[in-house]
CSV table of C-alpha atoms (C1' of nucleotides) and ligand atoms in Angstrom, one decimal:
chain,number,residue,atom,x,y,z
A,1,UNK,CA,33.6,64.1,65.4
A,2,UNK,CA,31.3,63.1,62.5
A,3,UNK,CA,33.7,64.7,60.0
A,4,UNK,CA,36.5,62.6,61.2
A,5,UNK,CA,34.7,59.4,60.3
A,6,UNK,CA,35.8,60.1,56.7
A,7,UNK,CA,39.4,60.1,57.8
A,8,UNK,CA,39.1,57.1,60.1
A,9,UNK,CA,37.3,55.1,57.4
A,10,UNK,CA,40.0,56.0,54.8
A,11,UNK,CA,42.8,55.2,57.1
A,12,UNK,CA,41.3,51.8,58.1
A,13,UNK,CA,40.6,51.0,54.4
A,14,UNK,CA,44.3,51.6,53.7
A,15,UNK,CA,45.4,49.8,56.8
A,16,UNK,CA,47.1,52.9,58.1
A,17,UNK,CA,47.3,53.9,61.8
A,18,UNK,CA,45.0,56.5,63.3
A,19,UNK,CA,47.4,58.9,65.0
A,20,UNK,CA,46.8,62.2,66.8
A,21,UNK,CA,48.9,63.9,64.2
A,22,UNK,CA,46.7,62.7,61.4
A,23,UNK,CA,43.6,63.6,63.3
A,24,UNK,CA,44.7,67.2,64.0
A,25,UNK,CA,46.0,67.8,60.5
A,26,UNK,CA,42.7,66.6,59.1
A,27,UNK,CA,40.7,68.8,61.5
A,28,UNK,CA,42.8,71.8,60.6
A,29,UNK,CA,42.1,71.2,56.9
A,30,UNK,CA,38.4,70.9,57.6
A,31,UNK,CA,38.4,74.0,59.7
A,32,UNK,CA,40.3,76.0,57.1
A,33,UNK,CA,38.0,74.6,54.4
A,34,UNK,CA,37.7,76.8,51.3
A,35,UNK,CA,40.9,78.6,52.3
A,36,UNK,CA,43.4,76.5,50.3
A,37,UNK,CA,46.2,76.4,52.8
A,38,UNK,CA,49.8,75.5,52.3
A,39,UNK,CA,51.7,72.9,54.3
A,40,UNK,CA,53.2,75.7,56.4
A,41,UNK,CA,49.7,77.1,57.1
A,42,UNK,CA,48.6,73.7,58.4
A,43,UNK,CA,51.8,73.3,60.4
A,44,UNK,CA,51.2,76.6,62.2
A,45,UNK,CA,47.6,75.7,62.8
A,46,UNK,CA,48.1,72.2,64.2
A,47,UNK,CA,51.0,73.4,66.3
A,48,UNK,CA,48.7,75.3,68.5
A,49,UNK,CA,47.3,72.1,69.9
A,50,UNK,CA,50.1,69.7,69.1
A,51,UNK,CA,53.2,71.9,69.8
A,52,UNK,CA,55.7,69.2,69.0
A,53,UNK,CA,54.4,68.1,65.6
A,54,UNK,CA,57.0,68.2,62.9
A,55,UNK,CA,56.8,69.8,59.6
A,56,UNK,CA,57.9,66.5,58.0
A,57,UNK,CA,54.8,64.8,59.4
A,58,UNK,CA,52.6,67.5,57.9
A,59,UNK,CA,54.1,67.1,54.5
A,60,UNK,CA,53.9,63.3,54.8
A,61,UNK,CA,50.3,63.3,55.9
A,62,UNK,CA,49.2,65.8,53.2
A,63,UNK,CA,50.8,63.6,50.6
A,64,UNK,CA,49.0,60.6,52.0
A,65,UNK,CA,45.6,62.4,52.1
A,66,UNK,CA,46.1,63.4,48.4
A,67,UNK,CA,46.9,59.8,47.6
A,68,UNK,CA,43.8,58.6,49.3
A,69,UNK,CA,41.7,61.1,47.5
A,70,UNK,CA,40.6,63.0,50.6
A,71,UNK,CA,42.5,66.1,49.6
A,72,UNK,CA,43.2,67.9,46.3
A,73,UNK,CA,46.4,69.5,45.4
A,74,UNK,CA,46.3,73.0,43.8
A,75,UNK,CA,49.4,74.2,42.0
A,76,UNK,CA,49.5,77.8,40.9
A,77,UNK,CA,52.7,79.5,40.3
A,78,UNK,CA,53.3,80.7,43.8
A,79,UNK,CA,56.3,78.7,44.8
A,80,UNK,CA,54.5,76.5,47.2
A,81,UNK,CA,51.7,73.9,46.8
A,82,UNK,CA,48.3,74.6,48.2
A,83,UNK,CA,45.8,72.0,49.4
A,84,UNK,CA,42.1,71.8,48.9
A,85,UNK,CA,40.0,69.7,51.3
A,86,UNK,CA,37.0,70.3,49.1
A,87,UNK,CA,37.1,67.4,46.7
A,88,UNK,CA,33.9,68.2,44.9
A,89,UNK,CA,34.3,69.1,41.3
A,90,UNK,CA,34.8,72.8,41.2
A,91,UNK,CA,36.9,75.6,39.7
A,92,UNK,CA,38.9,78.5,41.1
A,93,UNK,CA,39.2,82.2,41.1
A,94,UNK,CA,42.6,83.5,42.0
A,95,UNK,CA,43.7,87.0,43.0
A,96,UNK,CA,46.8,87.8,41.1
A,97,UNK,CA,47.9,90.2,43.8
A,98,UNK,CA,47.5,88.5,47.1
A,99,UNK,CA,46.9,84.9,46.2
A,100,UNK,CA,43.4,84.7,47.6
A,101,UNK,CA,41.7,81.7,46.0
A,102,UNK,CA,38.0,81.2,45.9
A,103,UNK,CA,35.9,78.2,44.8
A,104,UNK,CA,33.7,78.5,41.8
A,105,UNK,CA,30.8,76.1,41.6
A,106,UNK,CA,29.6,76.6,38.1
A,107,UNK,CA,29.5,73.8,35.6
A,108,UNK,CA,30.5,74.9,32.1
A,109,UNK,CA,28.9,72.4,29.7
A,110,UNK,CA,30.6,73.8,26.7
A,111,UNK,CA,34.1,72.7,27.9
A,112,UNK,CA,34.8,69.6,26.0
A,113,UNK,CA,37.5,68.5,23.6
A,114,UNK,CA,36.2,67.3,20.2
A,115,UNK,CA,37.7,63.9,19.5
A,116,UNK,CA,39.7,65.4,16.6
A,117,UNK,CA,41.5,67.8,18.9
A,118,UNK,CA,42.7,65.5,21.7
A,119,UNK,CA,45.9,64.7,19.8
A,120,UNK,CA,45.4,61.1,20.9
A,121,UNK,CA,45.2,61.9,24.6
A,122,UNK,CA,42.8,60.2,26.9
A,123,UNK,CA,41.3,63.2,28.7
A,124,UNK,CA,40.2,62.5,32.2
A,125,UNK,CA,39.3,65.9,33.5
A,126,UNK,CA,39.8,69.6,33.3
A,127,UNK,CA,40.0,72.7,35.5
A,128,UNK,CA,39.4,76.3,35.0
A,129,UNK,CA,41.3,79.0,36.7
A,130,UNK,CA,39.9,82.5,36.6
A,131,UNK,CA,42.4,85.2,37.3
A,132,UNK,CA,41.7,88.7,38.6
A,133,UNK,CA,41.9,91.1,41.5
A,134,UNK,CA,40.0,90.6,44.8
A,135,UNK,CA,38.0,93.4,46.3
A,136,UNK,CA,40.5,94.0,49.1
A,137,UNK,CA,43.4,94.4,46.6
A,138,UNK,CA,41.3,96.7,44.4
A,139,UNK,CA,41.3,99.2,47.2
A,140,UNK,CA,45.1,99.0,47.8
A,141,UNK,CA,47.4,101.6,46.1
A,142,UNK,CA,49.3,99.4,43.7
B,1,UNK,CA,65.9,87.0,11.2
B,2,UNK,CA,62.4,88.3,10.8
B,3,UNK,CA,61.3,86.6,13.9
B,4,UNK,CA,63.9,88.4,15.9
B,5,UNK,CA,62.4,91.7,14.9
B,6,UNK,CA,59.9,91.2,17.6
B,7,UNK,CA,62.7,90.8,20.2
B,8,UNK,CA,64.7,93.7,18.8
B,9,UNK,CA,61.7,96.0,18.8
B,10,UNK,CA,60.7,95.0,22.4
B,11,UNK,CA,64.3,95.5,23.7
B,12,UNK,CA,64.6,98.9,22.0
B,13,UNK,CA,61.2,99.9,23.3
B,14,UNK,CA,62.4,99.1,26.8
B,15,UNK,CA,65.8,100.7,26.2
B,16,UNK,CA,67.5,97.4,26.9
B,17,UNK,CA,70.6,96.2,25.2
B,18,UNK,CA,70.5,93.7,22.3
B,19,UNK,CA,73.0,91.0,23.4
B,20,UNK,CA,73.9,87.7,21.8
B,21,UNK,CA,72.6,85.9,24.9
B,22,UNK,CA,69.2,87.5,24.5
B,23,UNK,CA,69.1,86.7,20.8
B,24,UNK,CA,70.0,83.1,21.2
B,25,UNK,CA,67.6,82.6,24.1
B,26,UNK,CA,64.8,84.0,22.1
B,27,UNK,CA,65.8,81.9,19.1
B,28,UNK,CA,65.8,78.8,21.2
B,29,UNK,CA,62.3,79.6,22.5
B,30,UNK,CA,61.0,80.2,19.0
B,31,UNK,CA,62.6,77.0,17.7
B,32,UNK,CA,61.1,75.0,20.6
B,33,UNK,CA,57.7,76.7,20.1
B,34,UNK,CA,54.8,74.7,21.4
B,35,UNK,CA,57.1,72.6,23.5
B,36,UNK,CA,56.8,74.6,26.7
B,37,UNK,CA,60.4,74.3,27.8
B,38,UNK,CA,61.9,74.9,31.3
B,39,UNK,CA,64.7,77.3,32.0
B,40,UNK,CA,67.0,74.3,32.1
B,41,UNK,CA,65.8,73.2,28.6
B,42,UNK,CA,66.6,76.6,27.2
B,43,UNK,CA,70.0,76.6,28.9
B,44,UNK,CA,70.9,73.3,27.4
B,45,UNK,CA,69.8,74.4,23.9
B,46,UNK,CA,71.5,77.8,23.9
B,47,UNK,CA,74.7,76.2,25.3
B,48,UNK,CA,75.2,74.4,22.0
B,49,UNK,CA,76.0,77.6,20.3
B,50,UNK,CA,77.0,79.8,23.2
B,51,UNK,CA,78.9,77.4,25.4
B,52,UNK,CA,79.7,79.9,28.1
B,53,UNK,CA,76.2,81.3,28.7
B,54,UNK,CA,75.3,81.2,32.3
B,55,UNK,CA,72.1,79.7,33.8
B,56,UNK,CA,71.6,82.9,35.6
B,57,UNK,CA,71.4,84.8,32.4
B,58,UNK,CA,68.8,82.4,31.1
B,59,UNK,CA,66.7,82.9,34.2
B,60,UNK,CA,67.1,86.7,34.0
B,61,UNK,CA,66.2,86.8,30.3
B,62,UNK,CA,63.2,84.6,30.7
B,63,UNK,CA,61.9,86.8,33.5
B,64,UNK,CA,62.4,89.9,31.3
B,65,UNK,CA,60.7,88.4,28.3
B,66,UNK,CA,57.7,87.5,30.5
B,67,UNK,CA,57.7,91.0,31.9
B,68,UNK,CA,57.7,92.4,28.3
B,69,UNK,CA,54.8,90.2,27.3
B,70,UNK,CA,56.8,88.2,24.8
B,71,UNK,CA,56.6,85.1,26.8
B,72,UNK,CA,54.0,83.4,29.0
B,73,UNK,CA,54.7,81.5,32.2
B,74,UNK,CA,53.0,78.2,32.7
B,75,UNK,CA,52.9,76.8,36.2
B,76,UNK,CA,51.7,73.2,36.6
B,77,UNK,CA,52.7,71.3,39.7
B,78,UNK,CA,55.9,69.9,38.4
B,79,UNK,CA,58.4,71.6,40.5
B,80,UNK,CA,59.7,73.9,37.8
B,81,UNK,CA,58.3,76.7,35.8
B,82,UNK,CA,57.7,76.2,32.1
B,83,UNK,CA,57.6,78.9,29.4
B,84,UNK,CA,55.4,79.4,26.5
B,85,UNK,CA,56.5,81.6,23.6
B,86,UNK,CA,53.0,81.3,22.2
B,87,UNK,CA,51.3,84.4,23.5
B,88,UNK,CA,48.1,83.9,21.6
B,89,UNK,CA,45.1,83.1,23.8
B,90,UNK,CA,45.0,79.4,24.1
B,91,UNK,CA,44.5,76.5,26.6
B,92,UNK,CA,46.5,73.4,27.5
B,93,UNK,CA,46.3,69.7,27.5
B,94,UNK,CA,48.7,68.0,30.0
B,95,UNK,CA,49.8,64.4,30.2
B,96,UNK,CA,49.7,63.5,33.9
B,97,UNK,CA,52.4,60.9,33.4
B,98,UNK,CA,55.2,62.5,31.3
B,99,UNK,CA,54.4,66.1,31.5
B,100,UNK,CA,53.9,66.6,27.7
B,101,UNK,CA,51.9,69.8,27.3
B,102,UNK,CA,50.0,70.6,24.1
B,103,UNK,CA,48.2,73.7,23.0
B,104,UNK,CA,44.4,73.8,22.6
B,105,UNK,CA,43.1,76.4,20.3
B,106,UNK,CA,39.4,76.2,21.0
B,107,UNK,CA,37.4,79.1,22.4
B,108,UNK,CA,34.8,78.1,24.9
B,109,UNK,CA,32.1,80.8,24.9
B,110,UNK,CA,30.3,79.4,27.9
B,111,UNK,CA,33.1,80.1,30.2
B,112,UNK,CA,32.1,83.3,32.0
B,113,UNK,CA,31.5,84.2,35.6
B,114,UNK,CA,28.0,85.7,36.2
B,115,UNK,CA,28.4,89.0,38.0
B,116,UNK,CA,26.8,87.5,41.1
B,117,UNK,CA,29.5,84.9,41.4
B,118,UNK,CA,32.7,86.9,41.1
B,119,UNK,CA,32.7,87.6,44.9
B,120,UNK,CA,33.7,91.2,44.1
B,121,UNK,CA,36.7,90.1,42.0
B,122,UNK,CA,37.7,91.9,38.8
B,123,UNK,CA,38.2,89.0,36.5
B,124,UNK,CA,40.7,89.6,33.8
B,125,UNK,CA,41.1,86.2,32.1
B,126,UNK,CA,40.9,82.5,32.5
B,127,UNK,CA,42.7,79.4,31.5
B,128,UNK,CA,41.6,75.8,31.0
B,129,UNK,CA,43.9,72.9,31.7
B,130,UNK,CA,42.8,69.5,30.4
B,131,UNK,CA,44.4,66.6,32.1
B,132,UNK,CA,44.9,63.1,30.6
B,133,UNK,CA,47.4,60.6,29.3
B,134,UNK,CA,49.2,61.1,26.0
B,135,UNK,CA,49.3,58.4,23.3
B,136,UNK,CA,52.9,57.4,24.1
B,137,UNK,CA,52.2,57.0,27.8
B,138,UNK,CA,49.0,55.0,27.1
B,139,UNK,CA,51.2,52.3,25.6
B,140,UNK,CA,53.7,52.1,28.5
B,141,UNK,CA,53.1,49.5,31.2
B,142,UNK,CA,52.2,51.6,34.2
C,1,DT,C1',45.6,43.8,79.8
C,2,DA,C1',50.7,43.1,78.6
C,3,DT,C1',53.7,42.3,74.7
C,4,DC,C1',55.5,43.3,70.4
C,5,DC,C1',56.6,45.2,65.9
C,6,DA,C1',55.3,47.3,61.5
C,7,DG,C1',54.2,51.6,60.6
C,8,DG,C1',54.6,56.5,62.2
C,9,DT,C1',57.0,60.5,63.9
C,10,DT,C1',60.8,63.5,64.5
C,11,DG,C1',65.1,66.3,63.8
C,12,DT,C1',68.3,67.0,60.6
C,13,DA,C1',70.5,66.8,56.3
C,14,DA,C1',70.0,66.7,51.4
C,15,DT,C1',67.9,68.2,47.1
C,16,DG,C1',66.5,71.1,43.4
C,17,DA,C1',64.7,75.2,41.4
C,18,DT,C1',65.3,79.9,41.6
C,19,DT,C1',67.3,84.4,43.2
C,20,DA,C1',70.8,87.6,45.2
C,21,DC,C1',75.2,89.5,44.8
C,22,DA,C1',79.5,91.5,43.4
C,23,DA,C1',83.2,91.5,40.2
C,24,DA,C1',84.2,91.4,35.3
C,25,DT,C1',82.6,92.4,30.6
C,26,DT,C1',80.3,94.9,26.9
C,27,DA,C1',76.6,97.4,24.0
C,28,DG,C1',76.0,101.4,22.1
C,29,DA,C1',75.6,106.6,22.8
C,30,DG,C1',78.3,110.6,22.0
D,1,DC,C1',87.4,105.5,20.0
D,2,DT,C1',85.9,106.4,24.8
D,3,DC,C1',83.2,105.9,28.6
D,4,DT,C1',79.6,104.3,31.4
D,5,DA,C1',75.5,102.1,32.6
D,6,DA,C1',73.6,97.9,31.6
D,7,DT,C1',74.6,93.0,31.3
D,8,DT,C1',76.8,88.8,32.1
D,9,DT,C1',78.9,85.5,35.0
D,10,DG,C1',80.2,82.4,38.9
D,11,DT,C1',79.1,81.5,43.2
D,12,DA,C1',76.6,81.8,47.4
D,13,DA,C1',72.1,82.1,49.5
D,14,DT,C1',67.2,81.0,49.7
D,15,DC,C1',63.1,78.4,50.1
D,16,DA,C1',59.9,74.6,49.5
D,17,DT,C1',60.0,69.9,49.7
D,18,DT,C1',62.0,65.2,50.4
D,19,DA,C1',65.3,61.6,52.2
D,20,DC,C1',67.0,59.4,56.0
D,21,DA,C1',67.8,57.1,60.3
D,22,DA,C1',66.9,56.8,65.2
D,23,DC,C1',63.2,56.7,68.2
D,24,DC,C1',58.2,56.0,69.3
D,25,DT,C1',53.4,54.0,69.4
D,26,DG,C1',48.8,52.2,67.6
D,27,DG,C1',46.6,48.3,67.7
D,28,DA,C1',46.8,43.2,66.6
D,29,DT,C1',47.5,39.3,69.3
D,30,DA,C1',47.3,36.0,73.0
E,1,MN,MN1,38.9,74.8,46.0
E,2,MN,MN1,51.0,76.8,25.1
E,3,ZN,ZN1,43.8,90.1,46.6
E,4,ZN,ZN1,52.8,61.2,28.4
DNA sequence: TATCCAGGTTGTAATGATTACAAATTAGAG
DNA sequence: CTCTAATTTGTAATCATTACAACCTGGATA
């Protein structure tokens, strides 16, 4: 229940209604923390308790949460967007074979663009994606 | 013509045919170097000299080039895949507003995962994406 | 607490990038 | 030059996501 306070506060702050759908979607995200689910993953999860929720609502809500800064969007080249309820600054480690995505909590102080290499851009942030093969997939045949 | 040697060699090595379509697609990629075009971009470009080329062939060829290592795939969250004929190790700087994508040629030596943080993964490589606003977009209203 | 409506939800249709497929064409070996 | 397997092409199918319009409801108000 305490976790939900974050959601309730954000919704109130944006004058948005607190609906069961939004609650359950947020809960599913928190429960699946660190798992970087897709919209479809969340849909399947929430359906177990709210069987009539629509996929559209899941997409809408995820978009809203991203807009409110409660959720981060992670786009790798997998054909579908993944979501990250962990909004702390962190990087990622991706299994190229099965798509498993883990959080990396190291700060790399050397990552910075010298002023003469920004090509005039205003740089706001950066992310590192490590690529490799996860332990499970290392066992597999191919 | 010298540039094409790379393509010809690769195609021969893989026992694949050297077709005008493949030539022109490769040329378009080289000409648009550093521009990170989409399949559609390449299609439009090649069409000017090969008006009857099909979009399917462009997609097929791009996939082949990636497979042969002559082309790199860059996936940001823009809804379409972009391609990078620059296969040197490098990072990227992305304009969050217009999608402009520039190459960054700095090596960051501090980026490395300590063995106790790989979670059992075999890490093969990593990429850094800097996000910001390009000079053109900084001028624009919103 | 009963009323009311702006905002929310839903099912379905539309979109847009990419892939599958089968018929027609062609590179290039012999 | 012939022949065939590889390639190209046009079109249909796929798949994630978004648009839309009818219906529903949270919560402000009295
Ligand atoms: Mn994460
Ligand atoms: Mn590049
Ligand atoms: Zn894996
Ligand atoms: Zn820009």
